[in-house]
CSV table of C-alpha atoms and ligand atoms in Angstrom, one decimal:
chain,number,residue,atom,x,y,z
A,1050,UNK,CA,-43.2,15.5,-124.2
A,1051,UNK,CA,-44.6,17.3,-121.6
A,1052,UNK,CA,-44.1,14.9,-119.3
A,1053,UNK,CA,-40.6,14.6,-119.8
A,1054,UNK,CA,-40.3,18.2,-119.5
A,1055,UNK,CA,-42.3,18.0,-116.3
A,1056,UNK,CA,-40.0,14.9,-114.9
A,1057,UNK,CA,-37.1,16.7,-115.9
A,1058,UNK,CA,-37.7,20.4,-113.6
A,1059,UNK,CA,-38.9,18.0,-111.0
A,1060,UNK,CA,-35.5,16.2,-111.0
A,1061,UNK,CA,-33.9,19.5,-111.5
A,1062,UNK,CA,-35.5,21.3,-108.5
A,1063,UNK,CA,-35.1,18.0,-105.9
A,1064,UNK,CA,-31.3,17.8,-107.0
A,1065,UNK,CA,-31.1,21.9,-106.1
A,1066,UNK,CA,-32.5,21.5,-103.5
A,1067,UNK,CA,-30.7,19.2,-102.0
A,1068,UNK,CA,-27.7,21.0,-103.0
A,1069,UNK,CA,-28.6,25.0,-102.4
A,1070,UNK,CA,-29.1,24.9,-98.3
A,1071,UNK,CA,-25.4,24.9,-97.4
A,1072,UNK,CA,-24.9,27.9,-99.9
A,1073,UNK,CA,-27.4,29.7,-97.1
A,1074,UNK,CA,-25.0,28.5,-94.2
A,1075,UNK,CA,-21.9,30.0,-95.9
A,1076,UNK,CA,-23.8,33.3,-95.6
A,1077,UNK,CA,-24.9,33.1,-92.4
A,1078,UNK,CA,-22.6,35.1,-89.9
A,1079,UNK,CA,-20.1,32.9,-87.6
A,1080,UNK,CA,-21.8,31.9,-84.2
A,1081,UNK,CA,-19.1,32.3,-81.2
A,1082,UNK,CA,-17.5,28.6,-81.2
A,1083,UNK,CA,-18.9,26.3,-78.5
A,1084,UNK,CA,-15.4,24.7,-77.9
A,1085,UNK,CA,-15.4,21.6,-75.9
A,1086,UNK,CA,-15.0,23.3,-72.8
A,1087,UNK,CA,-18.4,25.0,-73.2
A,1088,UNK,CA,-20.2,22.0,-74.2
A,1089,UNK,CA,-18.5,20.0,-71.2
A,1090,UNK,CA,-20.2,22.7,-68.9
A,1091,UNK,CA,-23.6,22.1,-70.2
A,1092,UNK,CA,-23.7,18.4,-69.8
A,1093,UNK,CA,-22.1,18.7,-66.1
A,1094,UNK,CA,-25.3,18.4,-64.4
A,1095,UNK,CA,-27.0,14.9,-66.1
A,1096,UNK,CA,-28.2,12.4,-63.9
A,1097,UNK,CA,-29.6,9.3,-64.3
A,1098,UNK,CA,-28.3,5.6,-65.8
A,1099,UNK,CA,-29.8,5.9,-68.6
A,1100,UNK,CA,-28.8,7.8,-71.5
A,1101,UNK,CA,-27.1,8.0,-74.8
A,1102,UNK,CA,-24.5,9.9,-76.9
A,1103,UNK,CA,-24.0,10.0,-80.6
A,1104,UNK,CA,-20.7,9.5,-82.2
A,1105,UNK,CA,-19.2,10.5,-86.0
A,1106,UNK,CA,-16.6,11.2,-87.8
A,1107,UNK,CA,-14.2,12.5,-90.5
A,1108,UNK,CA,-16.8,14.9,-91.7
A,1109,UNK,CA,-13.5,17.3,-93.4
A,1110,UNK,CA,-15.6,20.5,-93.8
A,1111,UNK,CA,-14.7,23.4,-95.8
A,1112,UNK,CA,-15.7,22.0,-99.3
A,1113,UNK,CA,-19.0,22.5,-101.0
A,1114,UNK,CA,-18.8,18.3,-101.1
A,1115,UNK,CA,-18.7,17.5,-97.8
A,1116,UNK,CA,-20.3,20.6,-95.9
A,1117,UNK,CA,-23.5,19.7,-97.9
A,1118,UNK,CA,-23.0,16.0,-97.2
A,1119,UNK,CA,-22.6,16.8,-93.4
A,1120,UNK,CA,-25.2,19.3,-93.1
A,1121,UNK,CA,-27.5,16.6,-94.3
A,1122,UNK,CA,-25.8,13.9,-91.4
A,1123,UNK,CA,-26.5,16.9,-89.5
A,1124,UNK,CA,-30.6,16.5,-90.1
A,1125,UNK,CA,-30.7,13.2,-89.4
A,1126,UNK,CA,-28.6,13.4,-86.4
A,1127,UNK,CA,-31.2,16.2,-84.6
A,1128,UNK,CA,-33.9,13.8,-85.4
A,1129,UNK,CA,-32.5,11.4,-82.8
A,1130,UNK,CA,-34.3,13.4,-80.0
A,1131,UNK,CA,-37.6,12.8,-81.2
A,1132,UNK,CA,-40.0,10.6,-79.3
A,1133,UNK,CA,-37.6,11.5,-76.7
A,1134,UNK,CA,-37.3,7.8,-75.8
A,1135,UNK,CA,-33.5,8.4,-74.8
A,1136,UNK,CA,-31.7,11.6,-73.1
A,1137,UNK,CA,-29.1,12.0,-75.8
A,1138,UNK,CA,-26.1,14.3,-73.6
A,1139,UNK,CA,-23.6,14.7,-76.3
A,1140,UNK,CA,-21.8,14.8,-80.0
A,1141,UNK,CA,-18.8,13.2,-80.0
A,1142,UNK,CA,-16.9,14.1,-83.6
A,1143,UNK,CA,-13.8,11.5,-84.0
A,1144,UNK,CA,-11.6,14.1,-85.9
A,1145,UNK,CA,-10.7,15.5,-89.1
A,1146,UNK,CA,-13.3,18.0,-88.4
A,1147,UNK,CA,-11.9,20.2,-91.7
A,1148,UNK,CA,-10.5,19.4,-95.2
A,1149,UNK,CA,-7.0,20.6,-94.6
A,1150,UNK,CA,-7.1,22.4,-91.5
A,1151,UNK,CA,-7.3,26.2,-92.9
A,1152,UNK,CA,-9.4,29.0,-91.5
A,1153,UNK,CA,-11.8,28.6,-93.7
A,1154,UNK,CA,-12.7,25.1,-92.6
A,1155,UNK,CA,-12.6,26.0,-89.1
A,1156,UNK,CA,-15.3,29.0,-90.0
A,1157,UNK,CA,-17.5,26.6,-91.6
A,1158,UNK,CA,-17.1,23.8,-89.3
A,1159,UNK,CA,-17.9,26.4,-86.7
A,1160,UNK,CA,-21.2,27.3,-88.4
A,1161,UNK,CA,-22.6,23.6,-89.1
A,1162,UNK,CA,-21.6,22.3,-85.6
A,1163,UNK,CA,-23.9,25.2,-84.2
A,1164,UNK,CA,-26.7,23.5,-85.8
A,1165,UNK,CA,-26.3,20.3,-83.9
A,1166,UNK,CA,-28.8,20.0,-81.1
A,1167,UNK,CA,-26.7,18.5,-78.6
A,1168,UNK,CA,-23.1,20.1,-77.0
A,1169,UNK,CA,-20.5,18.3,-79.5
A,1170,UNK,CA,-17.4,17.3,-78.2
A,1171,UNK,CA,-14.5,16.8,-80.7
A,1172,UNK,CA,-11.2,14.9,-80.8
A,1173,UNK,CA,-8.4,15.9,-83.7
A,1174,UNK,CA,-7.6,14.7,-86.6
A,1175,UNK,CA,-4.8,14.1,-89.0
A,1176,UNK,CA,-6.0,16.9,-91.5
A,1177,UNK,CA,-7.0,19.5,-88.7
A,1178,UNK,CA,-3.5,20.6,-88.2
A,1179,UNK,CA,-1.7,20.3,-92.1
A,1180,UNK,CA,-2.4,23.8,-92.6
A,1181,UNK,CA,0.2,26.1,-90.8
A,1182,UNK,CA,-2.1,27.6,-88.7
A,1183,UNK,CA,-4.7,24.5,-88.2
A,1184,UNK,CA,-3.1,23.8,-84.5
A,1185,UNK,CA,-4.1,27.2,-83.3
A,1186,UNK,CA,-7.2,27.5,-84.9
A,1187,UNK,CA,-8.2,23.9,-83.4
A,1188,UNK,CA,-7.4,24.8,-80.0
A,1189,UNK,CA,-9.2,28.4,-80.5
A,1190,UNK,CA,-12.3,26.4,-81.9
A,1191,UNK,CA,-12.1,23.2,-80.3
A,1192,UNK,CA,-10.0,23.2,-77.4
A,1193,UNK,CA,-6.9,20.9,-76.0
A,1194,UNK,CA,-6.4,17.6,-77.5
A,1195,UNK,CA,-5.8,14.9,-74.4
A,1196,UNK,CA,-8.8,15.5,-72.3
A,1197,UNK,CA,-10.9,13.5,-70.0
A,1198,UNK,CA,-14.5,14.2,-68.0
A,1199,UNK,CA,-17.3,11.9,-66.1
A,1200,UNK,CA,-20.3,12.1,-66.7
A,1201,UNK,CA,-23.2,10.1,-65.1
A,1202,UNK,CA,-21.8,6.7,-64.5
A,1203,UNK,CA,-19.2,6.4,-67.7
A,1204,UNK,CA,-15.6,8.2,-68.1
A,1205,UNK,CA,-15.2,9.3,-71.5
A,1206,UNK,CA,-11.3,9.6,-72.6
A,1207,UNK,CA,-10.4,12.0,-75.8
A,1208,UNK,CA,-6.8,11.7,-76.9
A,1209,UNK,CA,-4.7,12.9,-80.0
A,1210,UNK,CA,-3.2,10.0,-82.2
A,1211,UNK,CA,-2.8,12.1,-85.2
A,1212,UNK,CA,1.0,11.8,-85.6
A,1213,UNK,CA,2.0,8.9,-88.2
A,1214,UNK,CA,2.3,5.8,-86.3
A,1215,UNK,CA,3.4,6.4,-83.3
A,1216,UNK,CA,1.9,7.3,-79.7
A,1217,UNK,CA,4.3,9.1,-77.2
A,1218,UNK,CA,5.1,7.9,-73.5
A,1219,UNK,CA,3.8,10.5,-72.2
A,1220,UNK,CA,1.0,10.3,-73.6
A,1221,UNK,CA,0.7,6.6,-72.2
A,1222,UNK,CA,1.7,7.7,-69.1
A,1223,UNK,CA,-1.6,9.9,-69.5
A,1224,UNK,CA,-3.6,7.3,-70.7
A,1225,UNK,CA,-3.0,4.8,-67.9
A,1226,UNK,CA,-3.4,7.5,-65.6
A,1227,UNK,CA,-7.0,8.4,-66.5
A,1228,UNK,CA,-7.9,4.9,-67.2
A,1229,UNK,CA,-7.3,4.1,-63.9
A,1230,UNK,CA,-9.3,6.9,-62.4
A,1231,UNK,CA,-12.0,5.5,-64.7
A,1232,UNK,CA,-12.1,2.5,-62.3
A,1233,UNK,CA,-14.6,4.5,-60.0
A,1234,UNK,CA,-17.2,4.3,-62.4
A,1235,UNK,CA,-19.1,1.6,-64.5
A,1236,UNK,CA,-18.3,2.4,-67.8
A,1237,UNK,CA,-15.5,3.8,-70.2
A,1238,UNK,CA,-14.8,4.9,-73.1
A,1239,UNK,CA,-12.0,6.2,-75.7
A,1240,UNK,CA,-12.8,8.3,-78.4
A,1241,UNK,CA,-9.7,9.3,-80.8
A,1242,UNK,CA,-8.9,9.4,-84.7
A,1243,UNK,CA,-6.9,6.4,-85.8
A,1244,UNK,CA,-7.7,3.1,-84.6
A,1245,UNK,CA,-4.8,1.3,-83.4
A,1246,UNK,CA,-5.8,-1.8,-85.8
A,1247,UNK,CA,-7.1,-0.9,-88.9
A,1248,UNK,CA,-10.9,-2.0,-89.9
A,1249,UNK,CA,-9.8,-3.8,-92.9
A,1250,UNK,CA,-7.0,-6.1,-94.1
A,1251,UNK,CA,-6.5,-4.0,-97.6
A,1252,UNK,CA,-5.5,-0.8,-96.6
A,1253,UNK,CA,-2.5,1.4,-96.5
A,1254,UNK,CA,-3.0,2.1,-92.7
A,1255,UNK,CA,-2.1,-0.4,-90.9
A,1256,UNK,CA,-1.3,0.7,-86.8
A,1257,UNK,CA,-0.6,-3.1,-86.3
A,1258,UNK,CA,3.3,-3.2,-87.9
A,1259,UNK,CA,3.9,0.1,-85.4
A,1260,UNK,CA,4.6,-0.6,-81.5
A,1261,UNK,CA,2.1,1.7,-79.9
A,1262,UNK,CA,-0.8,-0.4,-81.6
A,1263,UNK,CA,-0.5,-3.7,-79.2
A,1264,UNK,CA,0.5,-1.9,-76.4
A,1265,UNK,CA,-2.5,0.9,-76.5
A,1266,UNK,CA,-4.9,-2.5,-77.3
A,1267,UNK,CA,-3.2,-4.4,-74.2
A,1268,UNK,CA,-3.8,-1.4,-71.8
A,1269,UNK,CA,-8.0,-1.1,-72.7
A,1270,UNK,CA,-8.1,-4.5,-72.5
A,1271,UNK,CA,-6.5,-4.4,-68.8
A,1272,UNK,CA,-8.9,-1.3,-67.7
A,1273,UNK,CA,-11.8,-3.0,-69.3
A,1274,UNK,CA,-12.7,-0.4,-71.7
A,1275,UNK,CA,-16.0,-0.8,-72.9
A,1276,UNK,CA,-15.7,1.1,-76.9
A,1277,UNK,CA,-13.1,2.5,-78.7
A,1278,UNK,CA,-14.6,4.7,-81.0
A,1279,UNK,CA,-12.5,5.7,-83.9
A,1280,UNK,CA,-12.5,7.5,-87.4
A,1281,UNK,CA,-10.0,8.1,-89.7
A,1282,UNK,CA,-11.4,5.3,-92.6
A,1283,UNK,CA,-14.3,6.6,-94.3
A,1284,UNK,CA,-16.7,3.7,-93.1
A,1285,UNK,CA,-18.6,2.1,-90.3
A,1286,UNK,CA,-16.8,-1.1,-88.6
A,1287,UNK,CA,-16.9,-3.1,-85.6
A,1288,UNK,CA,-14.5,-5.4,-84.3
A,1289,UNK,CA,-13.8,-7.0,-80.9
A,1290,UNK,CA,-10.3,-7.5,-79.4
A,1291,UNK,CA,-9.8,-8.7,-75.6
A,1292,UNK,CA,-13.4,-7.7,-74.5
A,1293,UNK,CA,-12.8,-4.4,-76.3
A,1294,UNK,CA,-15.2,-3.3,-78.8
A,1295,UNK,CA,-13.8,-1.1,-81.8
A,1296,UNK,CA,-16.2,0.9,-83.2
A,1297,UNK,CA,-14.9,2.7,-86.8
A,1298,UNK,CA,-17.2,5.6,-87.6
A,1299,UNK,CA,-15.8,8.0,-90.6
A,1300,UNK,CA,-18.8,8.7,-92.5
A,1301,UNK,CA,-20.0,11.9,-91.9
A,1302,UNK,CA,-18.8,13.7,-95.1
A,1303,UNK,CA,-16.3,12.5,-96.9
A,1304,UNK,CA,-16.8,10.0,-99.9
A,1305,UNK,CA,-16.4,6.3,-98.6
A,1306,UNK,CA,-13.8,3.6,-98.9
A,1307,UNK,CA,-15.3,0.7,-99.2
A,1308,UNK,CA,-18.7,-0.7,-101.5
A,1309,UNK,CA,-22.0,0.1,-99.2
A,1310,UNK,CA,-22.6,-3.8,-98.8
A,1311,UNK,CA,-18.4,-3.6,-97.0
A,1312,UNK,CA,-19.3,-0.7,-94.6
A,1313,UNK,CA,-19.1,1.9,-97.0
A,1314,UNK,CA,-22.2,4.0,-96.4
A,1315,UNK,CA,-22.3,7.9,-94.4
A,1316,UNK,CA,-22.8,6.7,-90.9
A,1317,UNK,CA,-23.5,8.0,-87.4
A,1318,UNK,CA,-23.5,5.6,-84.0
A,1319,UNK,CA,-25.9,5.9,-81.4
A,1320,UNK,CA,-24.8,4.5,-78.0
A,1321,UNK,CA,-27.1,3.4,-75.0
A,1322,UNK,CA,-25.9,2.9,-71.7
A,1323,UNK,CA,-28.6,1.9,-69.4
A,1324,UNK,CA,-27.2,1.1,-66.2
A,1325,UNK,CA,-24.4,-1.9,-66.2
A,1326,UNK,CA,-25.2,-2.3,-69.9
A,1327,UNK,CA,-24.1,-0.7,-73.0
A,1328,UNK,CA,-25.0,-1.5,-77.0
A,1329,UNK,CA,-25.5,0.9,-79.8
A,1330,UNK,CA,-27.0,1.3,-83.6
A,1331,UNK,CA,-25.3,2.2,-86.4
A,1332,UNK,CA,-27.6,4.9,-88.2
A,1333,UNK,CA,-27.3,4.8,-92.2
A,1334,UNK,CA,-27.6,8.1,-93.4
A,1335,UNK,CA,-29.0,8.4,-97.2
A,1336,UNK,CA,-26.4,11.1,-99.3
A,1337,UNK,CA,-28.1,14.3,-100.4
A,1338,UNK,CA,-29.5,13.9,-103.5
A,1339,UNK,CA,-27.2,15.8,-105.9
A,1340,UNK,CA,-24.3,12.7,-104.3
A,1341,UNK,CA,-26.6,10.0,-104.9
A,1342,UNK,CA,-26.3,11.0,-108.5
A,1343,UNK,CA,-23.2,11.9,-108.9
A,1344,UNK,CA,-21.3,10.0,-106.6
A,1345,UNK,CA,-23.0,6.7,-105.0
A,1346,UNK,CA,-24.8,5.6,-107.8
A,1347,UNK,CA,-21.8,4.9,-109.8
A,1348,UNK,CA,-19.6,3.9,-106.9
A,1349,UNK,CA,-22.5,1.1,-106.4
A,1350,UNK,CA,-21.8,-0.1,-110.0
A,1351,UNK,CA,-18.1,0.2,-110.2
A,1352,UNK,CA,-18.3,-1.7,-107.3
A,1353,UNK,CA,-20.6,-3.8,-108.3
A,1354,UNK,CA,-18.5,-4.6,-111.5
A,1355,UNK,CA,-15.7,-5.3,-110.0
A,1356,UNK,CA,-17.4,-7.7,-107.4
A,1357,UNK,CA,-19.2,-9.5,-110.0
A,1358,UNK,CA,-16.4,-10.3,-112.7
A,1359,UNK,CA,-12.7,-9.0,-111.1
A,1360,UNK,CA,-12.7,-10.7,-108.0
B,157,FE2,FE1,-10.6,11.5,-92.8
C-alpha cells in the first residue's frame, strides 16, 4: 500500500513538474522583442566555413499546450551548444509562431524565444495573421516578411507563402532576384511556411494542383538551392526534387499529424555546412511528461490499432 501511495506522488510530482515551469514564464515580465533585425545584427560578424544553424517550426504559442511543449523543445534546443563541437549562428522558426495570431500569443512567444540561446530568425505563418491585429503585431515582434541576408559562405532567403495557394509575381520577381545574387556564394537556402509539395500523399494541402508550386520548384532547381526548409505539417519529412532537398520541420509544439513511426514526433533540424558540403540531423525531441500521458501514448495506440487491423 505504501508503495502505491509512494509510486503514485512520485508520478504526481514528475507529471507537475513537467507541466508547472511555463506557469513561471507567463509571469515573468516581457523582454524587449529581439525581432529579426536585431538578431541579423548579432550574427553579421561570423567567419569561418564551418558552422551550423538549427531550424523548427509551427510551434503556435499562446496555449498552455503548446507553450509547455515548446519550452521543453526549447531545452533541448540550447543543449546543442554543448561540447561546442559546432558554432551554431542562428534559430530559424518556419512560421506559425502563435495559435491564432492575437496579442497574447505574440507576448508569450516573445518571452519563450528570449530563452533561446541563439539570435532566432522567423518567417510567417498562416495562423500569425488570422487575428485582426496579428499583421501588426508580427511586424512589431518579428519584422518584414520577404527578407534576405549572407552570412559566411551561404544566402539564406525568408519569404511569406501564407496566402492559400497561391504565390504573387512580384514576389517571384523577388525570389529570382535574390536567388540570383545568391550565386556569389556556395550555398543557399529558403526558409518559408508551406512547402510547395506537400510531405505526404493524404493530406488536404496539396500546393501541387496550384500553379505557383511547379514553377517556385523549377526556379530552386535552376539556382541550385541546396534546402528548402518548410513547416506548416506538424511532422518531420525529407524529400528530394531536382537536386533540391525539402526539409518539413513542424514539430515544435503543436500535436502531430502523422504516427511517430510516419514522421510524427516534435522535431528540431540541425544543419552543418562545412565548407562545399552541407547535411543535417533531425533531433527527436521526447514530449513533456504530462503529453506523453495524455497525448502520445494514446496517439501511439490509436495509431497503432488502426495500423495493425484497419489498413
Ligand atoms: Fe501549423
Amino acid at each position: 500500500m505504501k508503495i502505491k501511495k509512494f509510486l503514485l506522488a512520485a508520478f504526481a510530482i514528475v507529471f507537475l513538474g513537467s507541466l508547472v515551469p511555463i506557469f513561471f514564464v507567463y509571469l515573468e515580465k516581457e523582454p524587449s522583442p529581439q525581432t529579426n533585425a536585431q538578431a541579423l545584427e548579432r550574427i553579421k560578424n561570423n567567419q569561418g566555413e564551418l558552422f551550423g544553424f538549427i531550424v523548427l517550426g509551427d510551434s503556435h504559442t499562446g496555449i498552455i499546450p503548446t507553450d509547455s511543449t515548446f519550452l521543453k523543445v526549447i531545452q533541448d534546443v540550447n543543449m546543442e551548444g554543448r561540447w561546442k563541437k559546432l558554432p551554431i549562428d542562428f534559430v530559424a522558426d518556419l512560421g506559425d509562431v502563435t495559435f491564432r495570431g492575437s496579442a497574447w500569443d505574440y507576448k508569450v512567444f516573445n518571452k519563450l524565444r528570449s530563452k533561446i540561446k541563439w539570435p532566432v530568425i522567423s518567417a510567417i505563418g498562416n495562423h500569425d495573421d488570422d487575428n485582426k491585429e496579428g499583421a501588426a503585431l508580427f511586424a512589431r515582434y518579428v519584422g518584414p516578411r520577404d527578407f534576405s541576408f549572407a552570412e559566411r559562405n551561404s544566402y539564406f532567403i525568408f519569404t511569406d507563402n501564407n496566402r492559400d495557394q497561391t504565390y504573387p509575381d512580384e514576389q517571384f520577381a523577388w525570389l529570382e532576384g535574390e536567388l540570383k545574387k545568391s550565386q556569389a556564394y556556395k550555398h543557399r537556402f529558403i526558409f518559408m511556411h508551406k512547402s510547395p509539395i506537400s510531405a505526404r500523399f493524404h493530406h488536404f494541402y496539396r500546393p501541387e494542383v496550384s500553379s505557383w508550386s511547379q514553377r517556385f520548384m523549377k526556379l530552386c532547381e535552376q539556382y541550385k538551392v541546396d534546402i528548402v526548409f518548410t513547416g506548416h505539417e506538424h511532422l518531420f519529412r525529407e524529400q528530394e526534387f531536382g537536386g533540391v532537398r525539402y526539409v518539413v520541420s513542424g514539430g515544435a509544439g503543436m500535436p502531430l499529424d502523422v504516427p511517430r513511426w510516419e514522421g510524427g514526433f516534435l522535431n528540431y533540424v540541425v544543419v552543418r555546412v562545412n565548407g562545399d558540403y552541407v547535411d543535417y540531423e533531425v533531433e527527436q525531441v521526447f514530449p513533456p511528461v504530462w503529453r506523453f500521458v495524455t497525448l502520445t501514448i494514446w496517439q501511439d495506440a490509436f495509431y497503432f490499432l488502426r495500423d495493425a487491423f484497419f489498413r
